[in-house]
Coordinates of C-alpha atoms in Angstrom, one line a residue:
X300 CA 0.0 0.0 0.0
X301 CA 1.3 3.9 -0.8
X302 CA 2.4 5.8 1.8
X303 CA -0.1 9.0 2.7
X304 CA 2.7 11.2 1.4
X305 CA 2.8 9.4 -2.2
X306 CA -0.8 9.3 -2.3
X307 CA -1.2 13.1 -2.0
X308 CA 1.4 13.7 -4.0
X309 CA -0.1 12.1 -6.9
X310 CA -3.4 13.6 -6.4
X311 CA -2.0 16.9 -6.7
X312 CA -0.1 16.1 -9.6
X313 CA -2.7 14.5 -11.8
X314 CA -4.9 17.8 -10.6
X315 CA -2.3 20.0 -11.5
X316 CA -2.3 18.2 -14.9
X317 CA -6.0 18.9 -15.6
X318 CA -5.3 22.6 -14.9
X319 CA -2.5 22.9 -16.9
X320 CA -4.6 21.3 -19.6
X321 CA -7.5 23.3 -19.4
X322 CA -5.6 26.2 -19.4
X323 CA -3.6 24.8 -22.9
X324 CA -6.9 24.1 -24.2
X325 CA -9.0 27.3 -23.3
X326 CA -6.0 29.0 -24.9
X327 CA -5.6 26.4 -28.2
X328 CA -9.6 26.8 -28.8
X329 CA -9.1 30.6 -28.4
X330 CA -6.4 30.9 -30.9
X331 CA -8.3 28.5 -33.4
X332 CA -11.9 30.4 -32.9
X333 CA -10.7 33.5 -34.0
X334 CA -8.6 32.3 -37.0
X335 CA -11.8 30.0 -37.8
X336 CA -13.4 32.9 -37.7
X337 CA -15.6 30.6 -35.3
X338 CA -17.6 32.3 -31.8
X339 CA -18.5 28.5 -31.0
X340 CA -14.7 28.0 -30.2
X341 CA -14.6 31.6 -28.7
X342 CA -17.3 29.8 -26.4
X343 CA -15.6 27.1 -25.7
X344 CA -12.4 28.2 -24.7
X345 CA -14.3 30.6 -22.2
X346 CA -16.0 26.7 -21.1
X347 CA -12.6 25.6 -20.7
X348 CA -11.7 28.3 -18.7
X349 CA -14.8 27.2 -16.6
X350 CA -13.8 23.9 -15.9
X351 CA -10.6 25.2 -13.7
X352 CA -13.0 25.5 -10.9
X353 CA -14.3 22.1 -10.6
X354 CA -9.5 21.6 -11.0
X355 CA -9.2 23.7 -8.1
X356 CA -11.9 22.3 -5.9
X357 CA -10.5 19.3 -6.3
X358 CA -6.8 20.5 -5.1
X359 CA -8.2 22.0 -2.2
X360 CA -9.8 19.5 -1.2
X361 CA -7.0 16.9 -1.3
X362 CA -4.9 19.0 0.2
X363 CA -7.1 19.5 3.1
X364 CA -8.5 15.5 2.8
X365 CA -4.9 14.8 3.7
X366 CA -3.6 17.0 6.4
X367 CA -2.8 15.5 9.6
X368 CA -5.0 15.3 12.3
X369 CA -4.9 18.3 15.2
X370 CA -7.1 19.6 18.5
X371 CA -9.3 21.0 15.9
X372 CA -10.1 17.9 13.8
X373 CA -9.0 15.0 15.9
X374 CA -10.0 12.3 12.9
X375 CA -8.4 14.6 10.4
X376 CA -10.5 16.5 7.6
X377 CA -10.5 13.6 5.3
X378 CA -14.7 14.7 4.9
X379 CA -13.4 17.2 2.8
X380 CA -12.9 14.8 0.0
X381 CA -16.7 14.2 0.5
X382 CA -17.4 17.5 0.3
X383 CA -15.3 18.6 -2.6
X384 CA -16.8 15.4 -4.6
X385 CA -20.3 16.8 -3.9
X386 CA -19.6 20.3 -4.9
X387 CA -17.9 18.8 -8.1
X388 CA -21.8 16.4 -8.4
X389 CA -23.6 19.9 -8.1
X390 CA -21.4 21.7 -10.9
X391 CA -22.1 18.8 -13.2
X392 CA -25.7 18.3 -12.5
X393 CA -26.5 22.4 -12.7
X394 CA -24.6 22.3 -16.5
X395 CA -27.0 19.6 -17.3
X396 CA -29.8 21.4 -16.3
X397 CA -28.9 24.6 -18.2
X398 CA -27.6 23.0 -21.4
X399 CA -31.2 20.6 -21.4
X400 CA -33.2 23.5 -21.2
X401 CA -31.4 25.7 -23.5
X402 CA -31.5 23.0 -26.6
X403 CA -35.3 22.2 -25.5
X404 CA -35.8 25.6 -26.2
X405 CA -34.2 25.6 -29.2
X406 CA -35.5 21.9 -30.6
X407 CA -39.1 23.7 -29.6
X408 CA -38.0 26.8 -31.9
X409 CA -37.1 24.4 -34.6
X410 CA -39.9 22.4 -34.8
X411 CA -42.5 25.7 -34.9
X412 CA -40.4 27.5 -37.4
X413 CA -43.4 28.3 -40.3
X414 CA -41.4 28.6 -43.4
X415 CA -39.3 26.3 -45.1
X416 CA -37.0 29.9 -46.0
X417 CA -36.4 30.5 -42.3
X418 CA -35.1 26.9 -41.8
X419 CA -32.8 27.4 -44.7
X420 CA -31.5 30.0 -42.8
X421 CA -30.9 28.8 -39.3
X422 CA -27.4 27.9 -38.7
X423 CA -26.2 25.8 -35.9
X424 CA -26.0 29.3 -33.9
X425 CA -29.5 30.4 -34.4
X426 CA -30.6 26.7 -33.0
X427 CA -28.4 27.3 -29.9
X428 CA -28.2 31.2 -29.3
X429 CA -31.6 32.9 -29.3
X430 CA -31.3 37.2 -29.9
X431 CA -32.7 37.0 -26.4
X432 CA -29.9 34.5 -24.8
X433 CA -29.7 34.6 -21.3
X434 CA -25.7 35.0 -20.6
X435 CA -25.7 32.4 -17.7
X436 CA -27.2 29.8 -20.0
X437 CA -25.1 30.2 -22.7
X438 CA -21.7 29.9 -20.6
X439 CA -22.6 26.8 -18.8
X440 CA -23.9 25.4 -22.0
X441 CA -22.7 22.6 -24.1
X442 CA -19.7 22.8 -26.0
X443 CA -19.2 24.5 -29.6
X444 CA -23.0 25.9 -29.9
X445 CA -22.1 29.1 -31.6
X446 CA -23.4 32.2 -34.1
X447 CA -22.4 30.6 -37.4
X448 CA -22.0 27.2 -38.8
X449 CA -18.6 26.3 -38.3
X450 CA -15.9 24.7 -40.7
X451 CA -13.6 22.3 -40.9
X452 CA -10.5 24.2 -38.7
X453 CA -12.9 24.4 -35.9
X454 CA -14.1 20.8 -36.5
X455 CA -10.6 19.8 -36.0
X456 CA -10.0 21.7 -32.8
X457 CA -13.0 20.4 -31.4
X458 CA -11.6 16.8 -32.4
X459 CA -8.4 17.5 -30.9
X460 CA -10.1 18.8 -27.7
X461 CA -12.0 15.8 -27.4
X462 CA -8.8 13.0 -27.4
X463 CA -7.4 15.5 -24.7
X464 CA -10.2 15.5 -22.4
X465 CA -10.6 11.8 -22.9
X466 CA -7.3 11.4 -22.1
X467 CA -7.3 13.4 -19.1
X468 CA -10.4 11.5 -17.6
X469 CA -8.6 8.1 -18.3
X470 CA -5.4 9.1 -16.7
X471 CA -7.3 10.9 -13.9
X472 CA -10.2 8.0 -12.8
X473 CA -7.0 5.5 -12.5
X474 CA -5.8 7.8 -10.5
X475 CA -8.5 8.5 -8.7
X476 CA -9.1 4.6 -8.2
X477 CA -5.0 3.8 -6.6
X478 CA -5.3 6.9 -4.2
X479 CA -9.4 5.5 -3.2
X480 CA -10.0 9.2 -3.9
X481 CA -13.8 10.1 -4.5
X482 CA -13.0 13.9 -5.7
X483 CA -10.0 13.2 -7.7
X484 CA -12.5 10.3 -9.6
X485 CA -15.5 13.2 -9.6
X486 CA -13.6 15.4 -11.4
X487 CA -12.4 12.5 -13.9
X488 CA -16.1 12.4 -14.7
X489 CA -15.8 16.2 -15.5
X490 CA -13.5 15.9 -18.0
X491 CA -15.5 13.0 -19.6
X492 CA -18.5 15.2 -19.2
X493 CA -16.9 17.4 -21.5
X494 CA -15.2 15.0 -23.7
X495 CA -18.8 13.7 -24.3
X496 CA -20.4 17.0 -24.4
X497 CA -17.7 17.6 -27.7
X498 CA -18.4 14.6 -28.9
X499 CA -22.3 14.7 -29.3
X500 CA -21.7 18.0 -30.1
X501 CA -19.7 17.3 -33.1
X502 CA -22.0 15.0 -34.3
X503 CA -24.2 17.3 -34.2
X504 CA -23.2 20.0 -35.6
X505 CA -21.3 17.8 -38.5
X506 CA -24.7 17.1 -39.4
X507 CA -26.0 20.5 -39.9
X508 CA -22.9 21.6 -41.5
X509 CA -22.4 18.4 -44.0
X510 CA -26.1 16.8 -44.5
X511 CA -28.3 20.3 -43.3
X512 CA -29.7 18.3 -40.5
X513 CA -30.2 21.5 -38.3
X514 CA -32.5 19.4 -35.9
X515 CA -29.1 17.2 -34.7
X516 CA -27.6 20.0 -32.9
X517 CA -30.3 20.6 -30.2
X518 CA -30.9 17.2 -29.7
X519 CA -27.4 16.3 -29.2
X520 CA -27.6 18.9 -26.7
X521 CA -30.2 17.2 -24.9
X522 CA -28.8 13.8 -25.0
X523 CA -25.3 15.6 -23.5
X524 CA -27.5 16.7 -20.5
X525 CA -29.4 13.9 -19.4
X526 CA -25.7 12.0 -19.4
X527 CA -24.0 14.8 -17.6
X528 CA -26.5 14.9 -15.0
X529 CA -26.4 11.2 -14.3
X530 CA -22.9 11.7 -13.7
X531 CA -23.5 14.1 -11.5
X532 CA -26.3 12.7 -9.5
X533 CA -24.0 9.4 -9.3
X534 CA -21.3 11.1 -8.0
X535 CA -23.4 13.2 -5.5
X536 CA -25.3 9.8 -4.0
X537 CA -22.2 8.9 -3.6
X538 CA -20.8 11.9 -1.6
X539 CA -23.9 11.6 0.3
X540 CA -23.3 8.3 1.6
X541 CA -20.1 8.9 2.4
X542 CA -20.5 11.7 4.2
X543 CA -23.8 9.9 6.3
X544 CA -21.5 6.8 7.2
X545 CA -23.0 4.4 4.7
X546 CA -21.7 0.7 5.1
X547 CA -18.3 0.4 3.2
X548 CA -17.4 -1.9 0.3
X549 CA -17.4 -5.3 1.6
X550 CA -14.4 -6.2 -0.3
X551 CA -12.5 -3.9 2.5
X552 CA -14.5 -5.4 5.5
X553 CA -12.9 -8.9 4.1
X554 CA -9.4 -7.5 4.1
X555 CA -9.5 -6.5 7.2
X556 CA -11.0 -9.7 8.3
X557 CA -8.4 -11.4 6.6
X558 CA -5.9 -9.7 8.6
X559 CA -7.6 -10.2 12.5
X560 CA -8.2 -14.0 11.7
X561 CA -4.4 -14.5 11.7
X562 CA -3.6 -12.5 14.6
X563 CA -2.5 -15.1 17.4
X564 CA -4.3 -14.8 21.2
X565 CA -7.5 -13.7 19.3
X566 CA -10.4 -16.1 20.0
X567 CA -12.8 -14.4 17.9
X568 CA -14.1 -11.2 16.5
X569 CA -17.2 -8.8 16.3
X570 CA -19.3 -6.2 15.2
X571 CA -16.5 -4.6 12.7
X572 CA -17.3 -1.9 11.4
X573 CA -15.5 0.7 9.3
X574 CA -16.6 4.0 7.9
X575 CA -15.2 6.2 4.9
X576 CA -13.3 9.4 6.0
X577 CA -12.1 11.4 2.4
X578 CA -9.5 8.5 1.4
X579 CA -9.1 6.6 4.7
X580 CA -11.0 4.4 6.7
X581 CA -12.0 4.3 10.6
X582 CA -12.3 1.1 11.9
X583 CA -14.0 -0.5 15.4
X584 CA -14.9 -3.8 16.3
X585 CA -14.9 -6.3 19.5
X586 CA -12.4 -8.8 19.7
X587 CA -12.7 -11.8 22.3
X588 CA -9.9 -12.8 24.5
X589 CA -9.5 -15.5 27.6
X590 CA -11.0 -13.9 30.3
X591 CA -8.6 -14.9 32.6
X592 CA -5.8 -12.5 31.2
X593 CA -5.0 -9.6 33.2
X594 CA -6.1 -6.1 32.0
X595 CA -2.7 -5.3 30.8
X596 CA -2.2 -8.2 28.7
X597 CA -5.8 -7.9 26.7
X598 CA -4.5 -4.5 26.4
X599 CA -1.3 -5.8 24.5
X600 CA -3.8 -8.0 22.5
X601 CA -5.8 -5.2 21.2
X602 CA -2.8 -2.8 20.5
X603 CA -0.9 -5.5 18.3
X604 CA -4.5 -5.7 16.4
X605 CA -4.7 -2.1 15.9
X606 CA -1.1 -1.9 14.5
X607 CA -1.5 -5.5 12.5
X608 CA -4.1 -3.9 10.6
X609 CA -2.7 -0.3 10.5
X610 CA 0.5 -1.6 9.0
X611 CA -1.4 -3.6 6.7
X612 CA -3.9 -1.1 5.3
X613 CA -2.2 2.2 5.7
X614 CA -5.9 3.1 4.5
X615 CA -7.3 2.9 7.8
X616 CA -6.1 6.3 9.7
X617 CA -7.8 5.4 13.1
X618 CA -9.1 2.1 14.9
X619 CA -10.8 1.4 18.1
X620 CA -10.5 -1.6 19.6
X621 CA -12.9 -3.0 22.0
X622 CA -12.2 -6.3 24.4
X623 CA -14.8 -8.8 25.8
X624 CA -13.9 -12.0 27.5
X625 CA -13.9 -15.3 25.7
X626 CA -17.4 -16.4 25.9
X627 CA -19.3 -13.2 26.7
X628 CA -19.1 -11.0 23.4
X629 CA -22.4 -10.7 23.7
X630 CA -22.4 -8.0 26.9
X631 CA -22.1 -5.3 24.5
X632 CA -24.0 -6.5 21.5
X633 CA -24.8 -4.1 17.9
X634 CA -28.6 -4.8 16.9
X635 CA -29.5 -3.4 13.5
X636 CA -33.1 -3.3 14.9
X637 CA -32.0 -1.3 18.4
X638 CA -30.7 2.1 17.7
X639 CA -28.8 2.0 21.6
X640 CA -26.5 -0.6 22.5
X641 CA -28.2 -3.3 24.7
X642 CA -26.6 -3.8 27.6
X643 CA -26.6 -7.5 29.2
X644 CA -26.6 -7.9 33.5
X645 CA -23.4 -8.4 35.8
X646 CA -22.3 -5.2 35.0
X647 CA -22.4 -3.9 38.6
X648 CA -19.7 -1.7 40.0
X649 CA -16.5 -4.3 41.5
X650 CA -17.1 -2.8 45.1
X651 CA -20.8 -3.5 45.3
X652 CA -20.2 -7.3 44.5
X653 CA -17.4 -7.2 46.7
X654 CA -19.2 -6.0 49.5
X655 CA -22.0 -8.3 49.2
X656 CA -19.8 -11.4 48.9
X657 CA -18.2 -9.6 52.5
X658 CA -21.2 -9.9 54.0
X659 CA -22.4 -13.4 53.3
X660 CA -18.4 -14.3 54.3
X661 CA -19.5 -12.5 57.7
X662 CA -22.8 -13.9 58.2
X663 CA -22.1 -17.1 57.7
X664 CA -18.4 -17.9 58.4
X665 CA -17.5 -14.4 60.6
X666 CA -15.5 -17.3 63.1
X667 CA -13.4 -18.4 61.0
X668 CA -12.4 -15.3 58.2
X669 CA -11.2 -12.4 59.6
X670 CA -11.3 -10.2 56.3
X671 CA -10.9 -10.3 52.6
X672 CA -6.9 -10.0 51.6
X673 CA -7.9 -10.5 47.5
X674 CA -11.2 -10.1 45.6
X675 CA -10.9 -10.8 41.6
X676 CA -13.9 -11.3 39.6
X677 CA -14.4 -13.0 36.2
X678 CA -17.0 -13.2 33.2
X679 CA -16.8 -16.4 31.9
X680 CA -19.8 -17.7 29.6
X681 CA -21.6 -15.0 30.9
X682 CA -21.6 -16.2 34.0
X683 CA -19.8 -14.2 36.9
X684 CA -17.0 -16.0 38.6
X685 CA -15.3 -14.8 41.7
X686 CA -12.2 -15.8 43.6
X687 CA -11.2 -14.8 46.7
X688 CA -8.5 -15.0 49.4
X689 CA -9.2 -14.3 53.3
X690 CA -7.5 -14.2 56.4

């Protein structure tokens, strides 16, 4: 397993990649819009330029997700990867919304045009920007909708843009998958949101310019939106149960299983549990032990648990460690149907047994035991056992 070190490293760098990119590409699709003579690349760039903020969300939050913990944030602020991965889910999801609504408005104004001499004159623009465009719409709209059917320079750009972005979102989810990272992998998903935006949106407008199938554009549009936004609403579930301590991946339950089962001095263990903090896990379960060990050795038991499976998974950043006697895990027992911890009997304080058992001792044998000297008491099959020594 990576070290936390190498693992933030490599988030930042693979972030840093897609700024650097975006940047290139805002720049690239600048350059070739105004030689094309093309506003739709104009756009574009401006969308690239757009995208740096779902880049930057995501660097802030790893760097944060990855900070050690302090007094302030005892477990660490790995939550901010939650958080970051949810704002990225809101970003994708609102572009969906305001790209579907913009090409349902223009598919609507395509299928009511009156004349056949107006449709001859709609260009890919007129489908997409309206003389009454509202300026929010257009700049989280779709990809290379613009004023004037474009030609085959921008179609190029647009191709280029799209193997980049593809690129990006391969390099990035892999990433994102090695590091167990859920922003780094949401905003992979934004650059294959966009990758996919250009691509319908090439068809589409290929369409219009090659075979005058004006009607392609908008709905390509449309077919880009409902795909972004169930990106977006995956990615946001997602956040959402990670941030409301939804049940991990089994697969990582049976790792850590794997581990415990080896462990020596462990009789047997129960109700683990682990929960999903940014790229780490926190861990607790109940492990079993002969109840005749003294405190101090059960103590050594559960630390050489904590650290077999710390050293293990340097995924889990925190473990608790709870010890029952061999044959009583049940005194603290997890019911999914209880929401409080039921609690079983013989869990009375040490001195009021002891006190009791001193007065039987005196009522019964005060002749011949003078006091109590030792007084140790055991759960063993949930049963209370006590020894004593007297004088």
């Amino acid at each position: 397993t990576e070290k936390a070190s190498d693992v933030k490293k490599k988030c930042i760098r693979i972030t840093k990649i897609g700024i650097w990119s975006n940047v290139g590409l805002a720049i690239f699709k600048g350059i070739g819009g105004i030689i094309g003579s093309s506003t739709a690349l104009i756009a574009d760039a401006v969308h690239s330029f757009s995208d740096l903020c779902s880049d930057f969300v995501t660097l802030y939050a790893v760097k944060k997700a990855h900070e050690k913990s302090s007094k302030k944030f005892p477990y660490g602020q790995g939550r901010m990867e939650s958080i970051g991965s949810l704002t990225i889910a809101t970003i994708l999801v609102y572009s969906s919304l305001m790209t579907g609504y913009h090409s349902a408005q223009n598919m609507i104004k395509y299928i009511t045009e009156e004349t056949s001499s107006k449709i001859d004159e709609l260009t890919v623009s007129s489908l997409i920007h309206s003389d009454d465009h509202n300026p929010i719409l257009d700049y989280f709209s779709t990809d290379l909708f613009s004023s004037q059917t474009p030609g085959v320079l921008a179609l190029s750009v647009v191709a280029i843009s799209i193997l980049v972005k593809e690129y990006l979102y391969r390099i990035t989810l892999k990433v994102g998958k090695e590091t167990n990272s859920s922003v780094v992998m949401g905003n992979a998903w934004h650059h294959r949101s966009d990758s996919l935006s250009s691509i319908f949106a090439l068809i589409g407008i290929s369409g219009s310019y090659f075979f005058d199938l004006l009607f392609l554009d908008p709905l390509s549009g449309i077919v880009v939106a409902m795909l972004i936004g169930k990106v977006g609403l995956n990615i946001g579930r997602d956040s959402i149960y990670e941030l409301t301590d939804r049940v991990v991946d089994k697969k990582i339950l049976k790792e850590l299983k794997n581990i415990i089962e080896i462990i020596p001095d462990v009789d047997s263990y129960h109700n683990l549990r682990a929960r999903k903090m940014g790229p780490y896990y926190i861990v607790d379960l109940q492990i079993a032990v002969d109840p005749l060990l003294s405190i101090s050795s059960a103590h050594q038991i559960a630390e050489r648990v904590r650290s077999e499976i710390m050293k293990k998974n340097e995924r889990v950043n925190e473990m608790l460690v709870h010890i029952v006697p061999k044959g009583s895990q049940n005194i603290t027992s997890y019911d999914e149907n209880e929401k409080q911890t039921s609690i079983k009997p013989f869990l009375k304080p040490m001195k009021e047994v002891e006190q009791e058992v001193n007065n039987i001792l005196k009522l019964n044998f005060s002749r011949d035991i003078k006091e109590i000297s030792h007084f140790t008491m055991y759960f063993i099959e949930s049963k209370l056992h006590i020894k004593i020594e007297v004088v």
